Coordinates of C-alpha atoms and ligand atoms in Angstrom, one line a residue:
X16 CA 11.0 -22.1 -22.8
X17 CA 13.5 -20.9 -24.5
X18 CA 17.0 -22.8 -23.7
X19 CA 18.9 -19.6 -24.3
X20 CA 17.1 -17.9 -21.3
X21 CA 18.6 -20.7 -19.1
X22 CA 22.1 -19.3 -17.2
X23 CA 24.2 -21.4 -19.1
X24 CA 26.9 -23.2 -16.5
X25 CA 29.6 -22.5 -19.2
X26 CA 28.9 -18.8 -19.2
X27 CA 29.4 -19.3 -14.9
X28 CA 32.3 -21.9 -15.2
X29 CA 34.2 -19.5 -17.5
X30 CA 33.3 -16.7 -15.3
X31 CA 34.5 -18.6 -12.0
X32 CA 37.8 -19.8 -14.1
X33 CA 39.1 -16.0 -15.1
X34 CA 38.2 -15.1 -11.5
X35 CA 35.3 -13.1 -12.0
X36 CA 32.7 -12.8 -9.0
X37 CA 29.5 -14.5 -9.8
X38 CA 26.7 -14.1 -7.8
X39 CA 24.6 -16.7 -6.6
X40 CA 21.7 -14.0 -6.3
X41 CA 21.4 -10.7 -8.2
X42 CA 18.4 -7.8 -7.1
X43 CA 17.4 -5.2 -9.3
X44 CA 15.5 -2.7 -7.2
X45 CA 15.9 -1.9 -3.7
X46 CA 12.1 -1.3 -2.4
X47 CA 10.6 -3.7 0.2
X48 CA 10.3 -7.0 -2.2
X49 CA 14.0 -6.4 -3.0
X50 CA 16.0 -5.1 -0.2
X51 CA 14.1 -8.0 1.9
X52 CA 14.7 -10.4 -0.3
X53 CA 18.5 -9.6 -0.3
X54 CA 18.4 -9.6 3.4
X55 CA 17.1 -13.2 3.1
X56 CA 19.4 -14.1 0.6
X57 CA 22.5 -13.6 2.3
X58 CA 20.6 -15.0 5.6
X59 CA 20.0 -18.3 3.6
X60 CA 24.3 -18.3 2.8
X61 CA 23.7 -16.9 -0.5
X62 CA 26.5 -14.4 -2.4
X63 CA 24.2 -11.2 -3.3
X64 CA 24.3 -8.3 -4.8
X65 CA 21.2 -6.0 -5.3
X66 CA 21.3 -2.8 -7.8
X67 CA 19.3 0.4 -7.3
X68 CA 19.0 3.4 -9.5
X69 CA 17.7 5.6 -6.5
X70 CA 17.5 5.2 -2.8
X71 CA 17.0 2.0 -1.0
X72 CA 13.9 1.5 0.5
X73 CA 11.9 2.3 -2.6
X74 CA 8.8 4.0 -3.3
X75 CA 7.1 3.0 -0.3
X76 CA 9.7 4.4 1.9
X77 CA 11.1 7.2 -0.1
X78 CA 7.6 8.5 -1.7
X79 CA 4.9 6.6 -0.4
X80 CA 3.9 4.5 2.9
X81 CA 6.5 6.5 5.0
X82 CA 6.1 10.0 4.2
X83 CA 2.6 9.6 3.9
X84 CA 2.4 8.4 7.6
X85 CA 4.6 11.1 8.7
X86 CA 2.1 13.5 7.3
X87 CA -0.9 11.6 8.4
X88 CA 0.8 11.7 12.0
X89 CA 0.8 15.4 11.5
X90 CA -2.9 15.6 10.3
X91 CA -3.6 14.0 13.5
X92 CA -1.8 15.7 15.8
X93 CA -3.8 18.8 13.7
X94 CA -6.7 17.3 14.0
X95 CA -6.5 16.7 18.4
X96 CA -5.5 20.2 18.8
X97 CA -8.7 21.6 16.7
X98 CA -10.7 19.1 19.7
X99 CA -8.5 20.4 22.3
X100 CA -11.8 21.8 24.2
X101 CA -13.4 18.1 23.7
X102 CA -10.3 17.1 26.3
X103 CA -10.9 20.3 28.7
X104 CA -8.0 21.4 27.3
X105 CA -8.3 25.5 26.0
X106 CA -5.5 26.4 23.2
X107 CA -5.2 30.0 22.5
X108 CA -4.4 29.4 18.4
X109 CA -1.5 27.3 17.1
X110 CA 0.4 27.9 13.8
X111 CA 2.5 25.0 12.0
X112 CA 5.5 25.5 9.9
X113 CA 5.5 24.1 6.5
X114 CA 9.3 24.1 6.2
X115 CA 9.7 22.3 9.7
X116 CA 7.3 19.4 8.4
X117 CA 9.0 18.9 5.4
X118 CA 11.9 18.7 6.9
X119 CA 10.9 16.7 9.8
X120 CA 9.5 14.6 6.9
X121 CA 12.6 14.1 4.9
X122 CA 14.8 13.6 8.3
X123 CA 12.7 10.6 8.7
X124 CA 12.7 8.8 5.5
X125 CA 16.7 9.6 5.4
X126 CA 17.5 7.9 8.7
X127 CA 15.2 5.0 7.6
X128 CA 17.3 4.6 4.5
X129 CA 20.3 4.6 6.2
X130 CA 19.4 1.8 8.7
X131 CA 18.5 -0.1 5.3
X132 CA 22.3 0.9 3.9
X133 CA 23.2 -0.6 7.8
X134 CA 21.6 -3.7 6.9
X135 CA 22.6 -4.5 3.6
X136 CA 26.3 -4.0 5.5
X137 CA 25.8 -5.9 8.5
X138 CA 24.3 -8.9 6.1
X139 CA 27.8 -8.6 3.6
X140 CA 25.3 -7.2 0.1
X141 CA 26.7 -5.8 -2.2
X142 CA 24.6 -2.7 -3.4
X143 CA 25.6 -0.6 -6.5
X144 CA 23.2 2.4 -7.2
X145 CA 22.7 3.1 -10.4
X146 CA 20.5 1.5 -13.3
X147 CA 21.0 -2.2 -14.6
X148 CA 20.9 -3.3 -18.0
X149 CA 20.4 -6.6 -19.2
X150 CA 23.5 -7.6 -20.9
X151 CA 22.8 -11.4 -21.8
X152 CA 21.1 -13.9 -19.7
X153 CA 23.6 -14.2 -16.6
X154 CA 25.1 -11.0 -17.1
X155 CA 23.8 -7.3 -16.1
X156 CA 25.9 -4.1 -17.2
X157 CA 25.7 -1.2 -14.9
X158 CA 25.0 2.4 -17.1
X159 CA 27.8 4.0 -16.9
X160 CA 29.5 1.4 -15.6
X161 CA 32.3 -0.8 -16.8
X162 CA 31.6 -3.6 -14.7
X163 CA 29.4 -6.5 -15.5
X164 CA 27.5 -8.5 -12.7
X165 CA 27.4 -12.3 -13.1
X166 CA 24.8 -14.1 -11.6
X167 CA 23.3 -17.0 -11.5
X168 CA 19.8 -16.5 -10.3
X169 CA 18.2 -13.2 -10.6
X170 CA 15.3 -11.3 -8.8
X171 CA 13.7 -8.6 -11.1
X172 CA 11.6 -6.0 -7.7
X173 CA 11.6 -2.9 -10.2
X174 CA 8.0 -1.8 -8.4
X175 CA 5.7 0.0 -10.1
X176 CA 4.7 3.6 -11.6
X177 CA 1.4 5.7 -11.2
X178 CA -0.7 5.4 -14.1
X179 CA -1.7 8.2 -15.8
X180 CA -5.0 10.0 -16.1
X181 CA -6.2 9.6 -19.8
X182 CA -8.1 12.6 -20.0
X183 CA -7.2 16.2 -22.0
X184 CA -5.3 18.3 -19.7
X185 CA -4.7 16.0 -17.2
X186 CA -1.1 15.9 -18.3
X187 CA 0.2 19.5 -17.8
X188 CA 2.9 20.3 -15.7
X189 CA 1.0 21.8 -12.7
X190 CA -1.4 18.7 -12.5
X191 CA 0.1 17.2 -8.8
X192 CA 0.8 13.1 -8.4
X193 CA 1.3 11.7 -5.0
X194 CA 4.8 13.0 -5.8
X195 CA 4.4 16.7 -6.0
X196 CA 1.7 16.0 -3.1
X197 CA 4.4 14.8 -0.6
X198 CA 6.8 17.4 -1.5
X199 CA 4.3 20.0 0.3
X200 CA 6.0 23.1 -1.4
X201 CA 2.3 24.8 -0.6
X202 CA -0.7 23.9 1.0
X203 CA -3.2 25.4 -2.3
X204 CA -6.6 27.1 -0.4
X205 CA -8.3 24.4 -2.9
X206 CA -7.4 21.3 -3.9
X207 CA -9.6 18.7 -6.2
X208 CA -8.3 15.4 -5.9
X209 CA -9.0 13.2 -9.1
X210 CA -9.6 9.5 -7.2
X211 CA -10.6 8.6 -4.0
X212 CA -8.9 5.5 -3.6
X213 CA -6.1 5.0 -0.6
X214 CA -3.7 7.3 -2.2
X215 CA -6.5 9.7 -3.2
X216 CA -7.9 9.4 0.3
X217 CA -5.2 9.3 2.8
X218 CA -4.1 13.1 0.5
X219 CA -7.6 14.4 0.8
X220 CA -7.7 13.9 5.2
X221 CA -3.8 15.5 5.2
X222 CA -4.4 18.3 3.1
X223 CA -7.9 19.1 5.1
X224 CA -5.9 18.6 8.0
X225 CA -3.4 21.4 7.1
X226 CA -6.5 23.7 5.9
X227 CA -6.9 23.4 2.5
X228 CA -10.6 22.8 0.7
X229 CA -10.7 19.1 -0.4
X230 CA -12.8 17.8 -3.0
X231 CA -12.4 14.1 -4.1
X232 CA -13.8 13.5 -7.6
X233 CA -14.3 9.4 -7.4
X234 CA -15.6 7.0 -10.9
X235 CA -16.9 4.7 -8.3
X236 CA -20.6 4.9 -7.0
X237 CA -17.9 4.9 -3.8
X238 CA -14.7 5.9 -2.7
X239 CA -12.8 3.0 -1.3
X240 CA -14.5 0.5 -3.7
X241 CA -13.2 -2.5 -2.9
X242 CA -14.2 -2.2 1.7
X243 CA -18.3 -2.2 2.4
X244 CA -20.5 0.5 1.9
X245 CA -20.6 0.9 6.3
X246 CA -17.5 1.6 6.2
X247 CA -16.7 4.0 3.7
X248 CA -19.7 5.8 5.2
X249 CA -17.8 6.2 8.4
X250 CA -14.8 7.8 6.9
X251 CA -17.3 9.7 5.1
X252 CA -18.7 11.4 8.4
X253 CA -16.0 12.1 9.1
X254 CA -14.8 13.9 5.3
X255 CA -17.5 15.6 6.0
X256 CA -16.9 17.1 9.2
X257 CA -13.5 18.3 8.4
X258 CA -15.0 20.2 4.8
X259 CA -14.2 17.7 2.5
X260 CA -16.8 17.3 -0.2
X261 CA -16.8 13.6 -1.7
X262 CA -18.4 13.4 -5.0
X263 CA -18.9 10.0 -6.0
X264 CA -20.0 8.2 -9.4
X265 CA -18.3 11.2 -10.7
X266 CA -16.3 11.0 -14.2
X267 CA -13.8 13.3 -14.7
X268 CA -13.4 14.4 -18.2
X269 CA -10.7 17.4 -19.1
X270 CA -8.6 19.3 -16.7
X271 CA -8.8 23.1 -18.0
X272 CA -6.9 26.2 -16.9
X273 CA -9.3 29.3 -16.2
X274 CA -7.9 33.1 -17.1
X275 CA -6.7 33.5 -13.4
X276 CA -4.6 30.3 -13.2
X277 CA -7.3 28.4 -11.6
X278 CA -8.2 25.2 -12.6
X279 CA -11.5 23.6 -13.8
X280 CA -12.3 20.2 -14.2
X281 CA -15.2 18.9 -16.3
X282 CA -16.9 16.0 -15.0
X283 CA -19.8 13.7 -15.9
X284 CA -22.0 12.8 -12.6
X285 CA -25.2 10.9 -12.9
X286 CA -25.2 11.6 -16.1
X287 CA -25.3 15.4 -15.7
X288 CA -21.9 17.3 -16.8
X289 CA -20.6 19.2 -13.8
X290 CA -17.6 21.3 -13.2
X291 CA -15.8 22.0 -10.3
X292 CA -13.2 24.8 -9.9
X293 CA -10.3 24.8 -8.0
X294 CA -6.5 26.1 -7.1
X295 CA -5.0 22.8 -7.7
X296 CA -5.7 19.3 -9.4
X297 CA -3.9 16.4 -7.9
X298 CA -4.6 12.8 -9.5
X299 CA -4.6 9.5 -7.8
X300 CA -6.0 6.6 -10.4
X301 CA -4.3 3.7 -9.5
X302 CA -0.9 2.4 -10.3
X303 CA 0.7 -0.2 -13.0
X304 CA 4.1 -2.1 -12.7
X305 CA 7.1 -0.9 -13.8
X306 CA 7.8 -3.8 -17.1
X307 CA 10.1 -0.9 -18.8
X308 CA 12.9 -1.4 -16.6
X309 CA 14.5 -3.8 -17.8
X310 CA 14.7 -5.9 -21.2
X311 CA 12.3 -8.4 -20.7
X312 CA 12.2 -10.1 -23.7
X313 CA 16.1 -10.7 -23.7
X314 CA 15.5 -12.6 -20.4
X315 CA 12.8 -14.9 -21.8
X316 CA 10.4 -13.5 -19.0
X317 CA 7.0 -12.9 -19.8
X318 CA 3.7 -11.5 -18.9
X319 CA 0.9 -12.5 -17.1
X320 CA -2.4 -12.8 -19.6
X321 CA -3.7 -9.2 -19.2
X322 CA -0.4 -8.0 -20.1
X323 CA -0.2 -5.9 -17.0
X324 CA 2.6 -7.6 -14.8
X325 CA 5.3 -10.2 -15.0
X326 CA 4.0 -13.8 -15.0
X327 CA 5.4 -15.9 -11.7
X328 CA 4.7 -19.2 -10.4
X329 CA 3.7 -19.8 -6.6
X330 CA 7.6 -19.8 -5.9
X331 CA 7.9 -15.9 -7.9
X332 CA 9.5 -18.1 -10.5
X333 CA 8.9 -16.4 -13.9
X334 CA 9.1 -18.1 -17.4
X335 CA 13.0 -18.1 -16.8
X336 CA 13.5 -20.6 -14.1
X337 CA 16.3 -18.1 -13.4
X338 CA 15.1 -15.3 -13.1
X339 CA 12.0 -14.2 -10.0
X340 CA 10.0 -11.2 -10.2
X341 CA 8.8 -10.0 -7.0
X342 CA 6.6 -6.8 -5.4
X343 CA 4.4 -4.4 -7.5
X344 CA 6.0 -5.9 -10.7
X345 CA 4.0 -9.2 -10.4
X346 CA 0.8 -7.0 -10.1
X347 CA -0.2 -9.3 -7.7
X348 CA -1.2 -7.4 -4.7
X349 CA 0.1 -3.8 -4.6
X350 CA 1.1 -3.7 -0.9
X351 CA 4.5 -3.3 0.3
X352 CA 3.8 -5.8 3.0
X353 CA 2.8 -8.4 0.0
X354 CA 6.1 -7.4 -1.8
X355 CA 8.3 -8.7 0.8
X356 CA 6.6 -11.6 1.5
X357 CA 7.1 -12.4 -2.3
X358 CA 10.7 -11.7 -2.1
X359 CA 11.0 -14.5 1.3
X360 CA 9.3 -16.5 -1.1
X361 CA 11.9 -16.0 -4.1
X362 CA 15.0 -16.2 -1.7
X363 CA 14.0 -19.1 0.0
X364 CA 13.2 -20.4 -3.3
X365 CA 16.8 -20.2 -4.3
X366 CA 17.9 -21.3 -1.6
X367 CA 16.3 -24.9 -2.3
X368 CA 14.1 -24.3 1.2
X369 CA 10.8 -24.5 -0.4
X370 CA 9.6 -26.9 -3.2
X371 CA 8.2 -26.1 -6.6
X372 CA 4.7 -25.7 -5.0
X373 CA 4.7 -24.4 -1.3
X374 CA 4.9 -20.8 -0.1
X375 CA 3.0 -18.5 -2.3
X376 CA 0.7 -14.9 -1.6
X377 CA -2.5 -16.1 -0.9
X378 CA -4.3 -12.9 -1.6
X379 CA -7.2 -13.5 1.5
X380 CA -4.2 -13.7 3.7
X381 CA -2.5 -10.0 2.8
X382 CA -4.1 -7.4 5.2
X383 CA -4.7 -3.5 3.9
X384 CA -4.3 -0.6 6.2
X385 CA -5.7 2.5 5.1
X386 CA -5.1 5.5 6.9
X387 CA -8.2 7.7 6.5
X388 CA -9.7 9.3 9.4
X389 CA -10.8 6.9 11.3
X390 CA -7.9 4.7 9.5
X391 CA -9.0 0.9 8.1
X392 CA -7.7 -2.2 9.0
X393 CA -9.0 -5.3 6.7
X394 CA -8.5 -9.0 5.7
X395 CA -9.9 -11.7 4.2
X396 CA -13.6 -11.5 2.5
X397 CA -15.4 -8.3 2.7
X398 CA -19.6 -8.3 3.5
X399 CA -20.1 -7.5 0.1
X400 CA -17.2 -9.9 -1.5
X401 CA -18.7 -12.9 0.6
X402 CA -22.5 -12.1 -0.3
X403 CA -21.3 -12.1 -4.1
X404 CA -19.8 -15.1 -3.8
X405 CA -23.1 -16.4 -2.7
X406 CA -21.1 -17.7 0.4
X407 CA -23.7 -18.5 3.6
X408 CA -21.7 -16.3 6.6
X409 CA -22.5 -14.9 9.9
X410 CA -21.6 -11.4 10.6
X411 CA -20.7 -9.5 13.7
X412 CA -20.3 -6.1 14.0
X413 CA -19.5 -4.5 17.1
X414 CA -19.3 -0.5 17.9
X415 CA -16.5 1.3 19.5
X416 CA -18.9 3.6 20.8
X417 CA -19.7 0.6 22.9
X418 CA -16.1 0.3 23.8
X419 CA -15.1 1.6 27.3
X420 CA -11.8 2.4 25.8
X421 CA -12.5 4.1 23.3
X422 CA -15.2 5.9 24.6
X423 CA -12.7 7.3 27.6
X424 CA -10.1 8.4 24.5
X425 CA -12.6 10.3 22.7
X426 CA -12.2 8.6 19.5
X427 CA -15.5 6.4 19.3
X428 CA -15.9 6.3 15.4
X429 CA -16.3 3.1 14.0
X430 CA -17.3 -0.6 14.5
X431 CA -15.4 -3.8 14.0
X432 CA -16.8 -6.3 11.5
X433 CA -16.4 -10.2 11.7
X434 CA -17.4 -12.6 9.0
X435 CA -17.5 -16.7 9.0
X436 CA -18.3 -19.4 7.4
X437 CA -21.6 -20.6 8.6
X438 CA -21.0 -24.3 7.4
X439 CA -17.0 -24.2 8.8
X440 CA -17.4 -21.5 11.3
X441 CA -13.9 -20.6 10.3
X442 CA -13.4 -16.9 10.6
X443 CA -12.8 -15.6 7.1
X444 CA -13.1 -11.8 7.0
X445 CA -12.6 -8.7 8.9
X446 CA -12.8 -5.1 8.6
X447 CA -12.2 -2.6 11.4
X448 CA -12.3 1.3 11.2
X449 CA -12.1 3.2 13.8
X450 CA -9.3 4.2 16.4
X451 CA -5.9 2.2 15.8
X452 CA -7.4 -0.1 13.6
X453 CA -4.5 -0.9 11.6
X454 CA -2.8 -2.1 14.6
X455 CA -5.6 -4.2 15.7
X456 CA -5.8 -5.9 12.0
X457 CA -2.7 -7.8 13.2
X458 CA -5.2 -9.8 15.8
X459 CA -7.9 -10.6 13.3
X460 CA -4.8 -11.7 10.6
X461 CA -3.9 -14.1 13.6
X462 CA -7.3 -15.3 13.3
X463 CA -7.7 -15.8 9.7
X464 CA -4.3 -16.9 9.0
X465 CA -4.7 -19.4 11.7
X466 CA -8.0 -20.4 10.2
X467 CA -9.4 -20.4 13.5
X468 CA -13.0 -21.3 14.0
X469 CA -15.6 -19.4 15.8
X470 CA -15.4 -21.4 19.0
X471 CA -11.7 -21.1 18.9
X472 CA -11.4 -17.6 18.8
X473 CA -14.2 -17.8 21.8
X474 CA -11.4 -18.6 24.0
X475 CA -9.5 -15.9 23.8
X476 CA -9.5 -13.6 26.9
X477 CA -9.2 -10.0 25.8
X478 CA -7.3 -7.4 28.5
X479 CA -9.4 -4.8 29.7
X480 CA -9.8 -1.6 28.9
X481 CA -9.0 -2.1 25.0
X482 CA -9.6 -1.7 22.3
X483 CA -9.3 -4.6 21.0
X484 CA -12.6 -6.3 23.2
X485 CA -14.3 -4.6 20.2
X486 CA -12.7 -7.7 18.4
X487 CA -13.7 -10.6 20.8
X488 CA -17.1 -8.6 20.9
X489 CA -17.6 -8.5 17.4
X490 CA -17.0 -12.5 17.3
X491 CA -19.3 -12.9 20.0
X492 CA -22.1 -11.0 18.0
X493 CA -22.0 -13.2 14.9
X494 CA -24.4 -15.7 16.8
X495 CA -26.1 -12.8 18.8
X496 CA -23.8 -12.8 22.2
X497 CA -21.9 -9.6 22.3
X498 CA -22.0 -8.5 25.9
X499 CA -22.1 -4.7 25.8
X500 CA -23.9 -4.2 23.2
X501 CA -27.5 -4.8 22.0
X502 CA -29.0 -3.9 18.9
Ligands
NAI619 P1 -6.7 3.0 -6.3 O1 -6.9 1.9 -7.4 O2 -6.8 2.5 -4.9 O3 -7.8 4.1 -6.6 C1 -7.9 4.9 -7.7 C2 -9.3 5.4 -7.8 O4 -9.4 6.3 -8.9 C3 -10.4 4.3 -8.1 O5 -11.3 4.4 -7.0 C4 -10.9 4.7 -9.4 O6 -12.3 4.4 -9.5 C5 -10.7 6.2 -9.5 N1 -10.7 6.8 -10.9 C6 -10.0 6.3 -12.0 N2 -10.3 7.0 -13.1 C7 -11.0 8.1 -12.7 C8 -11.6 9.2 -13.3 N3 -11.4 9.5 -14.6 N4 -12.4 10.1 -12.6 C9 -12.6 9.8 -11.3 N5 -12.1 8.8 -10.6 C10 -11.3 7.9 -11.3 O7 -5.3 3.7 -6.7 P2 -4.4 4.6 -5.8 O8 -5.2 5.2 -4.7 O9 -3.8 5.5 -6.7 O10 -3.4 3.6 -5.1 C11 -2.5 2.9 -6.0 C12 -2.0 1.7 -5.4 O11 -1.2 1.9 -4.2 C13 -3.1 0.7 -5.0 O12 -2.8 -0.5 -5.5 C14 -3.0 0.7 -3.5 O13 -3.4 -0.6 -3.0 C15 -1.6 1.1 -3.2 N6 -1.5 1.8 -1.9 C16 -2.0 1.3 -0.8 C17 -2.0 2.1 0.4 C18 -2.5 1.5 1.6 O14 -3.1 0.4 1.6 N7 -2.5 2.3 2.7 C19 -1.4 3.4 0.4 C20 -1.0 3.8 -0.9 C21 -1.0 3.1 -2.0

């Protein structure tokens, strides 16, 4: 390391002699690793000060997991009225308002931003909106600004970008991004959605929700690579039956514009070239952290070995023993849930609570919550991920169509799946989809986290009617003693 990448006590000393404030803690970016770790920050005693060039609450809140979920809400509301006759219900048609959904939308994300601006109050932060500059090692300049931040430790949470679609056409000004998406200035009769990841997936169920012709154009022999084949088929049942058409191990090559302002996409699939024809293109291929923020280099931080995120230690320490990177940045685990845990881990770190080599993300631990129709809950080792691994497991896999509960909701889709260690019996996996699954995760993540064992997680009396006895059955199935079910 570099000993000029060290905050110098001089520069600080000097500082603190001529009066100037130094920080013990400065934040650039204000998204879930950074606001959180501010919050812990001042919690641990600490003098902060973070520095946002947009809104607090970052992507997540202002253009991602929150907006999204207000749609999704919508889609589902959509979706129960379309099944009103399933409840004995009649509806004699329904419209919905565009303009009131957006700006139900926005009314939502605002007044969570402004309970973040409450908190960074309440908890004495600083915040200055606008875009740092690194000035020297110690010192940030604001643009714009006259005023230079002094700091002595410093927690880069700058997030990350969506990554663009290397492909001819693909970069013209009507292609859509989850951006544009979320902005719902029309709902296009057609729509072709380039990746069917989460982003490209959760998209495809709104926009079929709100009556637009999906078609999800995936690389992948399967949408939702990384959960199991049985349960990507179950969100694909139900693609199908609201008119989305999934075309998987699909390549897309060039993005055209036809002579009536449509546009065509050209696309290798099993090695046939195909082309599909729509209103609207929208891509959703992933996305990369944000390393153009700031001036890396002139901090001493540097990358990890693929070059495709900062570099950090178990403490979110980075080459600088000054400076933490925390969130999407590390390219760690892109999850918003992940990026605050990182920034706990960097503020406590300051704070001398945790040593050189406790805390950390383990990545088995971070759950994923997808919300396709029937949403996905996950953690730990997939079926597939543990069978590659050549690990021995048991599995479990319990129905909620042999769930009283969800049976008497009407919303039956889906199973829960169990995985453990057949030599441990520690539970080390699960995946549920179907009805409320993401909130159920949080029982298997108890599990896992806990590293409980089979015959622990035996003991648990579930509450009937739940849904959530499609857990304890699931368990109970690994060694062939679910109660309600029989294969
Ligand atoms: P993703 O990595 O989940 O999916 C992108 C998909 O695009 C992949 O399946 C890939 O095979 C496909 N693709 C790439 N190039 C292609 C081509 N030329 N033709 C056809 N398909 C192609 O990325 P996504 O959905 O954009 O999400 C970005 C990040 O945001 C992820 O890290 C994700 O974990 C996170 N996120 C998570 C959410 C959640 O868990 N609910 C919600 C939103 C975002």
């Amino acid at each position: 390391m570099n000993s000029d990448t060290v905050v110098k006590s001089d520069v600080i000393n000097k500082a603190v002699q001529e009066g100037e404030t130094v920080y013990d803690v400065a934040i650039i970016g204000g998204g879930p690793a950074g606001y959180v770790a501010a919050i812990r920050c001042a919690q641990n005693g600490l003098k902060t000060v973070l520095i946002e060039k947009d809104r607090l609450g970052g992507t997540c809140l202002n253009a991602g997991c929150i907006p999204t979920k207000t749609l999704v809400s919508i889609a589902g509301f959509l979706n129960r009225l379309n099944r009103a006759e399933d409840y004995g219900i009649s509806i004699q048609g329904f419209q919905y308002s565009l303009e009131k959904i957006r700006e139900r939308k926005q009314q939502i994300v605002s007044s969570l931003v402004q309970g973040i601006e409450f908190l960074m109050k309440k908890n004495k932060i600083g915040v200055i909106q606008g875009k740092a500059i690194v000035e020297e090692n110690g010192v940030l300049a604001v643009e714009g600004s006259e005023e230079r931040i002094r700091y002595k430790n410093l927690i880069l949470a700058t997030g990350s970008v969506a990554s663009s679609l290397p492909i001819p056409g693909a970069d013209a000004p009507d292609i859509l991004g989850s951006q544009e998406l979320l902005e719902l200035s029309e709902v296009p009769e057609s729509l072709a959605i380039i990746g069917g990841g989460v982003i490209g997936m959760e998209f495809a169920f709104i926009y079929a929700a709100l009556g637009c012709k999906v078609h999800v154009v995936e690389f992948m022999p399967q949408i939702l690579n990384l959960v199991d084949a049985d349960v990507a088929s179950t969100v694909k049942r139900t693609a199908r039956k609201m008119g989305i058409e999934i075309l998987e191990s699909a390549r897309a090559l060039a993005i055209e514009t036809t002579s009536d302002d449509h546009k065509r996409i050209l696309m290798e699939r099993k090695e046939r070239q195909e082309s599909l024809v729509v209103r609207k293109v929208a891509v959703a291929v992933g996305r990369r952290a944000n390393l153009e923020a700031v001036d890396l280099e002139k901090l001493g931080v540097a990358l990890n070995d693929h070059k495709n995120g900062i570099l950090v230690n178990e403490v979110m320490q980075t080459s600088n023993p000054t400076v933490y990177a925390a969130g999407d940045v590390t390219n760690q685990v892109m999850l918003a849930h992940a990026a605050s845990h990182q920034g706990i881990i960097a503020a406590d770190h300051i704070a001398g609570k945790l040593s050189g080599k406790a805390g950390g993300l383990e990545k088995q631990l971070v759950p994923s919550a997808i919300f396709t129709f029937p949403e996905i809950g996950h953690i730990g080792h997939t079926e597939k991920e543990a069978k590659a691994m050549n690990r021995d497991v048991l599995v479990g896999k319990f129905p909620f169509r042999a769930n009283s509960k969800a049976v008497a909701m009407q919303d039956a889709a889906g199973f829960v799946k169990v995985i453990a260690d057949k030599a441990t019996r520690e539970i080390i996996g699960a995946t549920i989809v179907g009805p409320d699954a993401t909130e159920l995760l949080s029982l298997a993540a108890n599990l896992i986290t806990c590293r409980t064992t089979i015959d622990q997680a035996k003991e648990v009396i579930y509450a009937h009617p739940t849904l959530s006895e499609a857990i304890s059955e699931a368990i109970l199935d690994m060694e062939g003693e679910a109660i309600h079910f029989g294969n």
